[in-house]
Coordinates of C-alpha atoms in Angstrom, one line a residue:
X320 CA 0.0 0.0 0.0
X321 CA 1.4 3.4 -0.9
X322 CA 2.3 5.5 2.1
X323 CA 1.0 9.0 2.5
X324 CA 3.5 11.9 2.2
X325 CA 4.5 12.9 5.7
X326 CA 2.8 16.0 7.0
X327 CA 3.8 17.2 10.4
X328 CA 1.4 19.4 12.5
X329 CA 3.9 21.3 14.7
X330 CA 1.1 22.1 17.2
X331 CA 1.4 18.4 18.1
X332 CA 4.9 19.0 19.5
X333 CA 3.3 20.7 22.5
X334 CA 1.8 18.4 25.0
X335 CA 0.9 14.7 24.9
X336 CA 1.1 14.5 21.1
X337 CA 4.8 15.2 21.1
X338 CA 6.2 11.6 21.1
X339 CA 4.0 10.6 18.1
X340 CA 5.0 13.8 16.2
X341 CA 8.7 13.3 17.0
X342 CA 8.4 9.7 15.7
X343 CA 6.7 11.0 12.6
X344 CA 9.6 13.4 12.0
X345 CA 12.2 10.6 12.5
X346 CA 10.4 8.3 10.2
X347 CA 10.2 11.0 7.5
X348 CA 13.9 11.7 7.8
X349 CA 14.8 8.0 7.6
X350 CA 12.4 7.0 4.9
X351 CA 11.6 10.0 2.8
X352 CA 14.3 12.8 3.3
X353 CA 11.3 15.1 3.0
X354 CA 8.4 16.2 5.1
X355 CA 5.8 19.0 5.1
X356 CA 5.1 21.3 8.1
X357 CA 1.9 23.0 9.0
X358 CA 1.3 25.3 12.0
X359 CA 5.0 26.1 11.9
X360 CA 4.7 29.5 13.5
X361 CA 5.3 31.7 10.4
X362 CA 2.3 34.0 10.0
X363 CA 0.0 33.3 7.0
X364 CA -0.2 37.0 6.4
X365 CA 3.6 37.2 5.9
X366 CA 3.5 34.2 3.6
X367 CA 0.7 35.7 1.5
X368 CA 2.7 38.9 1.2
X369 CA 5.8 37.1 0.1
X370 CA 3.8 35.2 -2.5
X371 CA 2.1 38.3 -3.8
X372 CA 5.3 40.3 -4.1
X373 CA 7.3 37.4 -5.6
X374 CA 4.7 36.8 -8.4
X375 CA 4.4 40.6 -9.0
X376 CA 8.2 40.8 -9.3
X377 CA 8.3 38.0 -11.8
X378 CA 5.7 39.7 -14.0
X379 CA 7.4 43.0 -13.8
X380 CA 11.1 42.1 -14.0
X381 CA 11.7 38.4 -14.9
X382 CA 9.0 37.2 -17.3
X383 CA 10.2 39.1 -20.4
X384 CA 13.8 38.1 -19.8
X385 CA 12.7 34.5 -19.5
X386 CA 10.8 34.7 -22.8
X387 CA 13.8 36.2 -24.5
X388 CA 16.1 33.4 -23.1
X389 CA 13.6 30.7 -24.4
X390 CA 13.6 32.4 -27.8
X391 CA 17.4 32.6 -28.1
X392 CA 17.9 29.0 -27.1
X393 CA 14.9 27.8 -29.2
X394 CA 13.5 25.9 -26.2
X395 CA 9.9 26.4 -27.2
X396 CA 10.4 24.4 -30.4
X397 CA 12.6 21.5 -29.3
X398 CA 11.9 18.1 -30.8
X399 CA 14.2 15.9 -28.6
X400 CA 14.7 15.7 -24.8
X401 CA 16.8 18.5 -23.3
X402 CA 19.2 17.4 -20.6
X403 CA 21.4 20.5 -20.1
X404 CA 18.9 23.3 -19.3
X405 CA 16.1 23.8 -16.8
X406 CA 12.8 25.5 -17.5
X407 CA 13.1 28.0 -14.6
X408 CA 13.5 31.7 -13.9
X409 CA 15.5 32.3 -10.8
X410 CA 17.4 34.8 -8.6
X411 CA 19.3 34.3 -5.3
X412 CA 19.3 36.3 -2.1
X413 CA 22.0 35.7 0.5
X414 CA 21.1 36.3 4.2
X415 CA 24.0 34.9 6.2
X416 CA 26.8 35.5 7.0
X417 CA 26.2 38.9 5.3
X418 CA 23.0 39.9 3.5
X419 CA 23.0 41.1 -0.1
X420 CA 19.3 41.8 -0.3
X421 CA 19.9 45.6 -0.6
X422 CA 22.3 45.0 -3.5
X423 CA 19.9 43.0 -5.8
X424 CA 18.6 45.1 -8.6
X425 CA 14.9 45.5 -9.5
X426 CA 13.6 44.7 -6.0
X427 CA 11.0 47.1 -4.6
X428 CA 11.7 48.3 -1.1
X429 CA 8.6 46.5 0.1
X430 CA 9.8 43.3 -1.4
X431 CA 13.3 43.6 0.2
X432 CA 11.7 44.3 3.6
X433 CA 9.3 41.4 3.4
X434 CA 11.9 38.9 2.2
X435 CA 14.2 40.0 5.1
X436 CA 11.4 39.4 7.6
X437 CA 10.6 36.1 6.0
X438 CA 14.3 35.0 6.1
X439 CA 14.4 35.8 9.8
X440 CA 11.4 33.6 10.5
X441 CA 12.8 30.8 8.3
X442 CA 16.2 31.0 10.1
X443 CA 14.5 30.5 13.5
X444 CA 12.4 27.6 12.1
X445 CA 15.5 25.9 10.6
X446 CA 17.3 26.0 13.9
X447 CA 14.2 24.7 15.7
X448 CA 14.0 21.8 13.2
X449 CA 17.7 21.0 13.6
X450 CA 17.2 20.7 17.4
X451 CA 14.3 18.4 16.8
X452 CA 16.6 16.2 14.7
X453 CA 19.2 16.3 17.4
X454 CA 16.6 15.1 19.9
X455 CA 15.6 12.2 17.6
X456 CA 19.2 11.3 16.9
X457 CA 20.3 11.4 20.6
X458 CA 22.7 14.3 20.0
X459 CA 23.0 17.1 22.5
X460 CA 20.8 20.1 21.8
X461 CA 22.6 22.6 19.4
X462 CA 25.0 19.9 18.0
X463 CA 23.9 20.4 14.4
X464 CA 23.9 24.2 14.6
X465 CA 27.4 24.0 16.0
X466 CA 28.5 21.5 13.3
X467 CA 27.3 24.0 10.7
X468 CA 28.8 27.1 12.3
X469 CA 32.4 27.3 11.1
X470 CA 34.2 30.5 12.1
X471 CA 31.6 33.0 10.8
X472 CA 28.3 31.1 11.2
X473 CA 26.1 29.3 8.7
X474 CA 25.5 30.1 5.1
X475 CA 21.8 30.9 4.6
X476 CA 20.2 32.0 1.4
X477 CA 17.1 31.9 -0.7
X478 CA 16.6 30.8 -4.3
X479 CA 13.5 32.4 -5.7
X480 CA 12.2 30.5 -8.7
X481 CA 9.3 30.6 -11.1
X482 CA 8.4 27.7 -13.5
X483 CA 6.4 29.3 -16.3
X484 CA 4.0 27.3 -18.5
X485 CA 6.1 25.0 -20.8
X486 CA 5.0 24.1 -24.3
X487 CA 7.1 20.8 -24.3
X488 CA 7.0 19.6 -20.7
X489 CA 7.7 16.0 -21.8
X490 CA 11.0 17.1 -23.3
X491 CA 12.4 19.6 -20.7
X492 CA 12.4 19.5 -16.9
X493 CA 11.6 22.5 -14.7
X494 CA 14.7 21.4 -12.7
X495 CA 16.7 18.3 -13.4
X496 CA 17.0 15.5 -10.7
X497 CA 19.5 16.2 -7.9
X498 CA 20.2 16.0 -4.2
X499 CA 20.9 19.3 -2.4
X500 CA 24.5 19.8 -1.4
X501 CA 23.9 21.6 1.9
X502 CA 22.1 21.1 5.2
X503 CA 18.4 21.8 5.7
X504 CA 16.2 23.2 3.0
X505 CA 12.9 25.0 3.7
X506 CA 10.6 25.4 0.8
X507 CA 7.6 27.7 0.4
X508 CA 5.9 26.4 -2.8
X509 CA 3.0 27.3 -4.9
X510 CA -0.2 25.8 -3.4
X511 CA -2.0 25.6 -6.8
X512 CA 0.6 24.5 -9.4
X513 CA 2.4 21.3 -8.6
X514 CA 5.6 19.9 -10.0
X515 CA 8.0 18.9 -7.2
X516 CA 8.7 15.2 -7.1
X517 CA 11.1 13.0 -5.1
X518 CA 12.3 9.4 -5.5
X519 CA 10.6 7.0 -3.0
X520 CA 11.2 3.2 -3.3
X521 CA 12.4 3.7 -6.9
X522 CA 9.4 5.7 -8.1
X523 CA 8.8 9.4 -8.5
X524 CA 6.3 10.7 -6.0
X525 CA 4.6 14.1 -5.9
X526 CA 5.2 16.5 -3.0
X527 CA 1.6 17.7 -2.5
X528 CA 1.1 21.5 -2.7
X529 CA -0.5 22.7 0.5
X530 CA -1.6 26.2 1.4
X531 CA 0.8 27.9 3.9
X532 CA 2.9 24.8 4.4
X533 CA 6.7 24.7 4.5
X534 CA 8.4 21.7 2.9
X535 CA 11.6 20.5 4.6
X536 CA 14.2 18.3 2.9
X537 CA 17.6 17.1 4.0
X538 CA 20.8 17.9 2.2
X539 CA 24.0 15.9 1.7
X540 CA 25.7 17.4 4.8
X541 CA 23.0 15.9 7.1
X542 CA 23.5 12.5 5.5
X543 CA 27.2 12.8 6.4
X544 CA 26.8 14.0 9.9
X545 CA 24.2 11.4 10.7
X546 CA 26.5 8.7 9.2
X547 CA 23.7 7.7 6.8
X548 CA 20.9 7.3 9.3
X549 CA 19.2 10.2 7.5
X550 CA 19.7 10.6 3.8
X551 CA 19.4 13.3 1.2
X552 CA 17.0 12.2 -1.6
X553 CA 16.9 12.9 -5.4
X554 CA 14.2 15.3 -6.4
X555 CA 13.2 17.2 -9.5
X556 CA 10.6 19.7 -10.8
X557 CA 8.4 18.7 -13.7
X558 CA 7.5 21.5 -16.1
X559 CA 3.8 22.1 -16.5
X560 CA 1.9 23.0 -19.7
X561 CA -0.4 25.3 -17.6
X562 CA 0.2 27.6 -14.7
X563 CA 3.2 29.4 -13.4
X564 CA 4.7 27.6 -10.3
X565 CA 6.3 29.7 -7.6
X566 CA 9.1 28.1 -5.5
X567 CA 11.0 29.9 -2.7
X568 CA 13.7 27.5 -1.4
X569 CA 15.8 28.6 1.6
X570 CA 19.1 26.8 2.3
X571 CA 20.5 26.6 5.8
X572 CA 24.0 25.4 5.1
X573 CA 27.3 25.0 6.9
X574 CA 29.7 27.9 6.9
X575 CA 32.4 27.7 4.2
X576 CA 35.1 26.6 6.6
X577 CA 32.9 24.3 8.7
X578 CA 34.5 20.8 9.0
X579 CA 31.8 18.2 8.3
X580 CA 32.1 14.6 9.5
X581 CA 29.9 11.9 11.1
X582 CA 28.9 12.7 14.7
X583 CA 31.0 10.4 16.9
X584 CA 27.9 9.5 18.9
X585 CA 26.4 8.0 15.7
X586 CA 29.4 6.0 14.7
X587 CA 28.9 2.5 16.1
X588 CA 31.9 1.2 18.1
X589 CA 35.3 2.6 17.7
X590 CA 36.3 1.0 14.5
X591 CA 37.1 3.4 11.7
X592 CA 35.3 1.2 9.2
X593 CA 32.0 1.9 10.9
X594 CA 32.3 5.5 9.8
X595 CA 30.7 5.4 6.4
X596 CA 31.3 9.0 5.3
X597 CA 34.4 11.2 5.0
X598 CA 35.6 14.3 6.9
X599 CA 35.9 17.5 4.8
X600 CA 35.6 21.2 4.6
X601 CA 32.2 22.3 3.4
X602 CA 33.6 24.7 0.8
X603 CA 35.6 21.9 -0.8
X604 CA 32.4 19.9 -1.2
X605 CA 30.6 22.8 -2.8
X606 CA 33.4 23.3 -5.3
X607 CA 33.0 19.7 -6.3
X608 CA 29.2 19.8 -6.3
X609 CA 29.0 22.7 -8.8
X610 CA 30.2 20.5 -11.6
X611 CA 28.4 17.3 -10.5
X612 CA 25.0 18.6 -9.2
X613 CA 22.9 16.5 -11.5
X614 CA 24.8 13.3 -10.9
X615 CA 24.6 10.7 -8.1
X616 CA 25.9 11.9 -4.7
X617 CA 28.0 8.8 -4.0
X618 CA 30.9 9.7 -6.3
X619 CA 31.0 13.1 -4.6
X620 CA 31.4 11.3 -1.2
X621 CA 34.1 9.0 -2.6
X622 CA 36.0 12.0 -4.0
X623 CA 35.9 13.6 -0.5
X624 CA 37.2 10.4 1.0
X625 CA 40.1 10.5 -1.4
X626 CA 40.8 14.1 -0.5
X627 CA 40.6 13.3 3.2
X628 CA 43.3 10.6 2.8
X629 CA 45.7 13.2 1.5
X630 CA 44.7 16.0 3.9
X631 CA 45.1 15.1 7.6
X632 CA 44.9 18.7 8.9
X633 CA 41.2 19.1 9.4
X634 CA 40.6 20.3 12.9
X635 CA 37.9 19.5 15.4
X636 CA 34.3 20.6 15.2
X637 CA 34.0 24.4 15.1
X638 CA 31.7 25.8 17.7
X639 CA 30.0 29.1 18.4

Protein backbone atom coordinates (compact mmCIF):
# COMPACT_ATOMS: atom_id res chain seq x y z
CA UNK A 1 0.00 0.00 0.00
CA UNK A 2 1.35 3.44 -0.92
CA UNK A 3 2.33 5.52 2.09
CA UNK A 4 1.01 9.04 2.52
CA UNK A 5 3.50 11.88 2.16
CA UNK A 6 4.55 12.88 5.71
CA UNK A 7 2.81 16.04 6.96
CA UNK A 8 3.80 17.24 10.43
CA UNK A 9 1.45 19.41 12.47
CA UNK A 10 3.87 21.29 14.69
CA UNK A 11 1.12 22.06 17.19
CA UNK A 12 1.39 18.38 18.12
CA UNK A 13 4.90 18.98 19.47
CA UNK A 14 3.31 20.71 22.46
CA UNK A 15 1.75 18.37 24.98
CA UNK A 16 0.90 14.70 24.92
CA UNK A 17 1.07 14.46 21.11
CA UNK A 18 4.82 15.17 21.12
CA UNK A 19 6.15 11.56 21.13
CA UNK A 20 4.03 10.63 18.11
CA UNK A 21 5.01 13.82 16.25
CA UNK A 22 8.71 13.26 16.97
CA UNK A 23 8.42 9.68 15.70
CA UNK A 24 6.71 10.96 12.56
CA UNK A 25 9.60 13.39 11.97
CA UNK A 26 12.17 10.65 12.52
CA UNK A 27 10.38 8.26 10.17
CA UNK A 28 10.20 10.99 7.52
CA UNK A 29 13.94 11.70 7.84
CA UNK A 30 14.83 8.01 7.64
CA UNK A 31 12.45 6.95 4.88
CA UNK A 32 11.62 10.03 2.81
CA UNK A 33 14.28 12.75 3.26
CA UNK A 34 11.32 15.15 3.01
CA UNK A 35 8.36 16.24 5.12
CA UNK A 36 5.81 19.03 5.10
CA UNK A 37 5.14 21.35 8.06
CA UNK A 38 1.85 22.98 8.99
CA UNK A 39 1.30 25.26 12.00
CA UNK A 40 5.02 26.08 11.86
CA UNK A 41 4.72 29.50 13.47
CA UNK A 42 5.30 31.71 10.40
CA UNK A 43 2.30 33.97 9.95
CA UNK A 44 0.01 33.30 7.01
CA UNK A 45 -0.20 37.03 6.39
CA UNK A 46 3.57 37.22 5.91
CA UNK A 47 3.54 34.21 3.59
CA UNK A 48 0.71 35.71 1.54
CA UNK A 49 2.68 38.95 1.18
CA UNK A 50 5.81 37.07 0.12
CA UNK A 51 3.82 35.19 -2.52
CA UNK A 52 2.07 38.31 -3.78
CA UNK A 53 5.30 40.31 -4.15
CA UNK A 54 7.25 37.38 -5.63
CA UNK A 55 4.68 36.85 -8.36
CA UNK A 56 4.45 40.59 -8.99
CA UNK A 57 8.24 40.82 -9.27
CA UNK A 58 8.31 37.97 -11.77
CA UNK A 59 5.69 39.65 -13.97
CA UNK A 60 7.42 43.04 -13.83
CA UNK A 61 11.08 42.09 -13.98
CA UNK A 62 11.67 38.44 -14.89
CA UNK A 63 9.00 37.23 -17.30
CA UNK A 64 10.19 39.10 -20.38
CA UNK A 65 13.80 38.08 -19.78
CA UNK A 66 12.73 34.45 -19.50
CA UNK A 67 10.79 34.66 -22.79
CA UNK A 68 13.84 36.16 -24.49
CA UNK A 69 16.08 33.38 -23.15
CA UNK A 70 13.63 30.74 -24.41
CA UNK A 71 13.57 32.35 -27.84
CA UNK A 72 17.36 32.65 -28.06
CA UNK A 73 17.86 28.99 -27.11
CA UNK A 74 14.91 27.79 -29.19
CA UNK A 75 13.49 25.94 -26.20
CA UNK A 76 9.87 26.43 -27.25
CA UNK A 77 10.37 24.42 -30.42
CA UNK A 78 12.60 21.52 -29.32
CA UNK A 79 11.86 18.09 -30.77
CA UNK A 80 14.16 15.95 -28.60
CA UNK A 81 14.69 15.75 -24.85
CA UNK A 82 16.82 18.53 -23.35
CA UNK A 83 19.23 17.43 -20.61
CA UNK A 84 21.43 20.48 -20.09
CA UNK A 85 18.92 23.26 -19.33
CA UNK A 86 16.14 23.83 -16.79
CA UNK A 87 12.81 25.52 -17.50
CA UNK A 88 13.07 28.00 -14.63
CA UNK A 89 13.53 31.69 -13.93
CA UNK A 90 15.53 32.35 -10.75
CA UNK A 91 17.44 34.79 -8.59
CA UNK A 92 19.27 34.26 -5.30
CA UNK A 93 19.28 36.25 -2.06
CA UNK A 94 22.04 35.74 0.52
CA UNK A 95 21.07 36.31 4.17
CA UNK A 96 24.00 34.94 6.20
CA UNK A 97 26.76 35.49 7.04
CA UNK A 98 26.22 38.87 5.31
CA UNK A 99 23.01 39.86 3.55
CA UNK A 100 23.04 41.10 -0.05
CA UNK A 101 19.30 41.84 -0.28
CA UNK A 102 19.95 45.59 -0.56
CA UNK A 103 22.26 45.03 -3.54
CA UNK A 104 19.93 42.99 -5.75
CA UNK A 105 18.62 45.13 -8.62
CA UNK A 106 14.95 45.50 -9.51
CA UNK A 107 13.59 44.66 -6.05
CA UNK A 108 11.02 47.08 -4.64
CA UNK A 109 11.70 48.27 -1.11
CA UNK A 110 8.55 46.54 0.12
CA UNK A 111 9.79 43.27 -1.37
CA UNK A 112 13.25 43.65 0.20
CA UNK A 113 11.70 44.32 3.60
CA UNK A 114 9.28 41.38 3.38
CA UNK A 115 11.95 38.92 2.21
CA UNK A 116 14.23 40.00 5.05
CA UNK A 117 11.44 39.41 7.57
CA UNK A 118 10.59 36.05 5.98
CA UNK A 119 14.25 35.00 6.09
CA UNK A 120 14.45 35.84 9.80
CA UNK A 121 11.44 33.61 10.48
CA UNK A 122 12.85 30.78 8.34
CA UNK A 123 16.21 30.97 10.10
CA UNK A 124 14.50 30.47 13.47
CA UNK A 125 12.43 27.60 12.08
CA UNK A 126 15.53 25.94 10.58
CA UNK A 127 17.32 26.00 13.92
CA UNK A 128 14.21 24.67 15.66
CA UNK A 129 14.03 21.77 13.19
CA UNK A 130 17.74 21.04 13.60
CA UNK A 131 17.23 20.73 17.35
CA UNK A 132 14.29 18.37 16.80
CA UNK A 133 16.58 16.24 14.66
CA UNK A 134 19.22 16.33 17.42
CA UNK A 135 16.62 15.10 19.90
CA UNK A 136 15.60 12.23 17.63
CA UNK A 137 19.23 11.31 16.94
CA UNK A 138 20.27 11.36 20.59
CA UNK A 139 22.65 14.27 20.02
CA UNK A 140 23.00 17.13 22.47
CA UNK A 141 20.79 20.14 21.78
CA UNK A 142 22.55 22.56 19.44
CA UNK A 143 24.96 19.95 18.03
CA UNK A 144 23.88 20.39 14.40
CA UNK A 145 23.91 24.18 14.60
CA UNK A 146 27.45 24.01 16.00
CA UNK A 147 28.48 21.52 13.31
CA UNK A 148 27.32 24.01 10.67
CA UNK A 149 28.82 27.08 12.33
CA UNK A 150 32.43 27.27 11.12
CA UNK A 151 34.19 30.51 12.06
CA UNK A 152 31.57 32.96 10.75
CA UNK A 153 28.29 31.15 11.23
CA UNK A 154 26.15 29.27 8.72
CA UNK A 155 25.48 30.13 5.10
CA UNK A 156 21.81 30.93 4.63
CA UNK A 157 20.23 32.03 1.38
CA UNK A 158 17.06 31.85 -0.69
CA UNK A 159 16.59 30.77 -4.30
CA UNK A 160 13.46 32.42 -5.70
CA UNK A 161 12.18 30.49 -8.71
CA UNK A 162 9.29 30.61 -11.12
CA UNK A 163 8.44 27.75 -13.46
CA UNK A 164 6.36 29.25 -16.29
CA UNK A 165 4.01 27.25 -18.53
CA UNK A 166 6.09 25.02 -20.80
CA UNK A 167 4.99 24.07 -24.35
CA UNK A 168 7.08 20.85 -24.29
CA UNK A 169 6.97 19.55 -20.68
CA UNK A 170 7.67 16.01 -21.85
CA UNK A 171 11.02 17.14 -23.31
CA UNK A 172 12.40 19.57 -20.73
CA UNK A 173 12.44 19.51 -16.92
CA UNK A 174 11.64 22.46 -14.74
CA UNK A 175 14.66 21.40 -12.69
CA UNK A 176 16.68 18.26 -13.35
CA UNK A 177 16.97 15.52 -10.71
CA UNK A 178 19.54 16.16 -7.95
CA UNK A 179 20.17 16.01 -4.23
CA UNK A 180 20.86 19.26 -2.38
CA UNK A 181 24.47 19.78 -1.35
CA UNK A 182 23.85 21.64 1.88
CA UNK A 183 22.13 21.14 5.19
CA UNK A 184 18.45 21.84 5.72
CA UNK A 185 16.18 23.20 2.98
CA UNK A 186 12.92 25.03 3.73
CA UNK A 187 10.58 25.42 0.76
CA UNK A 188 7.57 27.71 0.40
CA UNK A 189 5.94 26.41 -2.78
CA UNK A 190 2.95 27.30 -4.88
CA UNK A 191 -0.20 25.76 -3.43
CA UNK A 192 -2.02 25.57 -6.78
CA UNK A 193 0.56 24.50 -9.39
CA UNK A 194 2.39 21.26 -8.59
CA UNK A 195 5.61 19.88 -10.04
CA UNK A 196 8.01 18.92 -7.24
CA UNK A 197 8.73 15.18 -7.10
CA UNK A 198 11.08 12.96 -5.09
CA UNK A 199 12.32 9.40 -5.46
CA UNK A 200 10.63 6.98 -3.04
CA UNK A 201 11.20 3.24 -3.35
CA UNK A 202 12.44 3.68 -6.90
CA UNK A 203 9.43 5.72 -8.07
CA UNK A 204 8.80 9.41 -8.55
CA UNK A 205 6.30 10.68 -5.96
CA UNK A 206 4.61 14.10 -5.94
CA UNK A 207 5.21 16.49 -3.04
CA UNK A 208 1.64 17.73 -2.51
CA UNK A 209 1.06 21.49 -2.72
CA UNK A 210 -0.52 22.67 0.54
CA UNK A 211 -1.59 26.20 1.41
CA UNK A 212 0.76 27.92 3.90
CA UNK A 213 2.94 24.84 4.43
CA UNK A 214 6.74 24.70 4.55
CA UNK A 215 8.36 21.67 2.92
CA UNK A 216 11.57 20.45 4.58
CA UNK A 217 14.20 18.35 2.88
CA UNK A 218 17.58 17.11 4.00
CA UNK A 219 20.81 17.90 2.17
CA UNK A 220 23.99 15.88 1.71
CA UNK A 221 25.67 17.36 4.82
CA UNK A 222 23.01 15.94 7.14
CA UNK A 223 23.50 12.53 5.55
CA UNK A 224 27.21 12.76 6.37
CA UNK A 225 26.76 14.05 9.94
CA UNK A 226 24.16 11.35 10.73
CA UNK A 227 26.47 8.69 9.22
CA UNK A 228 23.70 7.74 6.79
CA UNK A 229 20.90 7.35 9.34
CA UNK A 230 19.16 10.21 7.51
CA UNK A 231 19.66 10.57 3.77
CA UNK A 232 19.39 13.27 1.15
CA UNK A 233 16.99 12.24 -1.61
CA UNK A 234 16.93 12.86 -5.36
CA UNK A 235 14.19 15.27 -6.39
CA UNK A 236 13.17 17.21 -9.49
CA UNK A 237 10.64 19.71 -10.80
CA UNK A 238 8.37 18.69 -13.66
CA UNK A 239 7.52 21.50 -16.05
CA UNK A 240 3.79 22.07 -16.52
CA UNK A 241 1.87 23.01 -19.65
CA UNK A 242 -0.42 25.29 -17.64
CA UNK A 243 0.18 27.57 -14.69
CA UNK A 244 3.23 29.42 -13.35
CA UNK A 245 4.67 27.62 -10.29
CA UNK A 246 6.33 29.69 -7.57
CA UNK A 247 9.10 28.13 -5.50
CA UNK A 248 10.99 29.89 -2.69
CA UNK A 249 13.67 27.53 -1.38
CA UNK A 250 15.84 28.63 1.55
CA UNK A 251 19.07 26.78 2.28
CA UNK A 252 20.46 26.63 5.83
CA UNK A 253 23.96 25.38 5.07
CA UNK A 254 27.27 25.01 6.89
CA UNK A 255 29.71 27.90 6.87
CA UNK A 256 32.38 27.73 4.18
CA UNK A 257 35.11 26.59 6.58
CA UNK A 258 32.92 24.27 8.69
CA UNK A 259 34.46 20.80 9.01
CA UNK A 260 31.81 18.17 8.29
CA UNK A 261 32.06 14.57 9.49
CA UNK A 262 29.88 11.88 11.08
CA UNK A 263 28.85 12.70 14.65
CA UNK A 264 30.96 10.44 16.89
CA UNK A 265 27.85 9.45 18.87
CA UNK A 266 26.36 8.00 15.67
CA UNK A 267 29.38 5.95 14.67
CA UNK A 268 28.92 2.47 16.12
CA UNK A 269 31.85 1.22 18.15
CA UNK A 270 35.32 2.63 17.72
CA UNK A 271 36.34 0.99 14.48
CA UNK A 272 37.08 3.41 11.68
CA UNK A 273 35.30 1.17 9.17
CA UNK A 274 31.99 1.89 10.89
CA UNK A 275 32.32 5.52 9.82
CA UNK A 276 30.68 5.41 6.41
CA UNK A 277 31.35 8.99 5.34
CA UNK A 278 34.42 11.22 4.97
CA UNK A 279 35.59 14.29 6.85
CA UNK A 280 35.91 17.45 4.76
CA UNK A 281 35.59 21.22 4.64
CA UNK A 282 32.17 22.27 3.37
CA UNK A 283 33.56 24.71 0.79
CA UNK A 284 35.61 21.89 -0.79
CA UNK A 285 32.44 19.85 -1.17
CA UNK A 286 30.62 22.79 -2.78
CA UNK A 287 33.41 23.32 -5.31
CA UNK A 288 33.02 19.67 -6.34
CA UNK A 289 29.21 19.83 -6.31
CA UNK A 290 29.00 22.73 -8.77
CA UNK A 291 30.16 20.52 -11.62
CA UNK A 292 28.38 17.35 -10.49
CA UNK A 293 25.02 18.61 -9.17
CA UNK A 294 22.89 16.55 -11.54
CA UNK A 295 24.79 13.31 -10.92
CA UNK A 296 24.60 10.75 -8.11
CA UNK A 297 25.91 11.89 -4.72
CA UNK A 298 27.95 8.75 -3.98
CA UNK A 299 30.90 9.65 -6.29
CA UNK A 300 31.04 13.05 -4.56
CA UNK A 301 31.40 11.35 -1.18
CA UNK A 302 34.09 9.04 -2.62
CA UNK A 303 35.99 12.03 -4.00
CA UNK A 304 35.87 13.63 -0.55
CA UNK A 305 37.20 10.39 0.99
CA UNK A 306 40.12 10.49 -1.44
CA UNK A 307 40.77 14.13 -0.52
CA UNK A 308 40.56 13.25 3.19
CA UNK A 309 43.26 10.62 2.84
CA UNK A 310 45.66 13.25 1.48
CA UNK A 311 44.73 16.00 3.95
CA UNK A 312 45.09 15.15 7.61
CA UNK A 313 44.94 18.74 8.90
CA UNK A 314 41.18 19.05 9.37
CA UNK A 315 40.57 20.28 12.89
CA UNK A 316 37.90 19.46 15.44
CA UNK A 317 34.31 20.58 15.16
CA UNK A 318 34.03 24.37 15.08
CA UNK A 319 31.75 25.81 17.74
CA UNK A 320 30.00 29.07 18.39
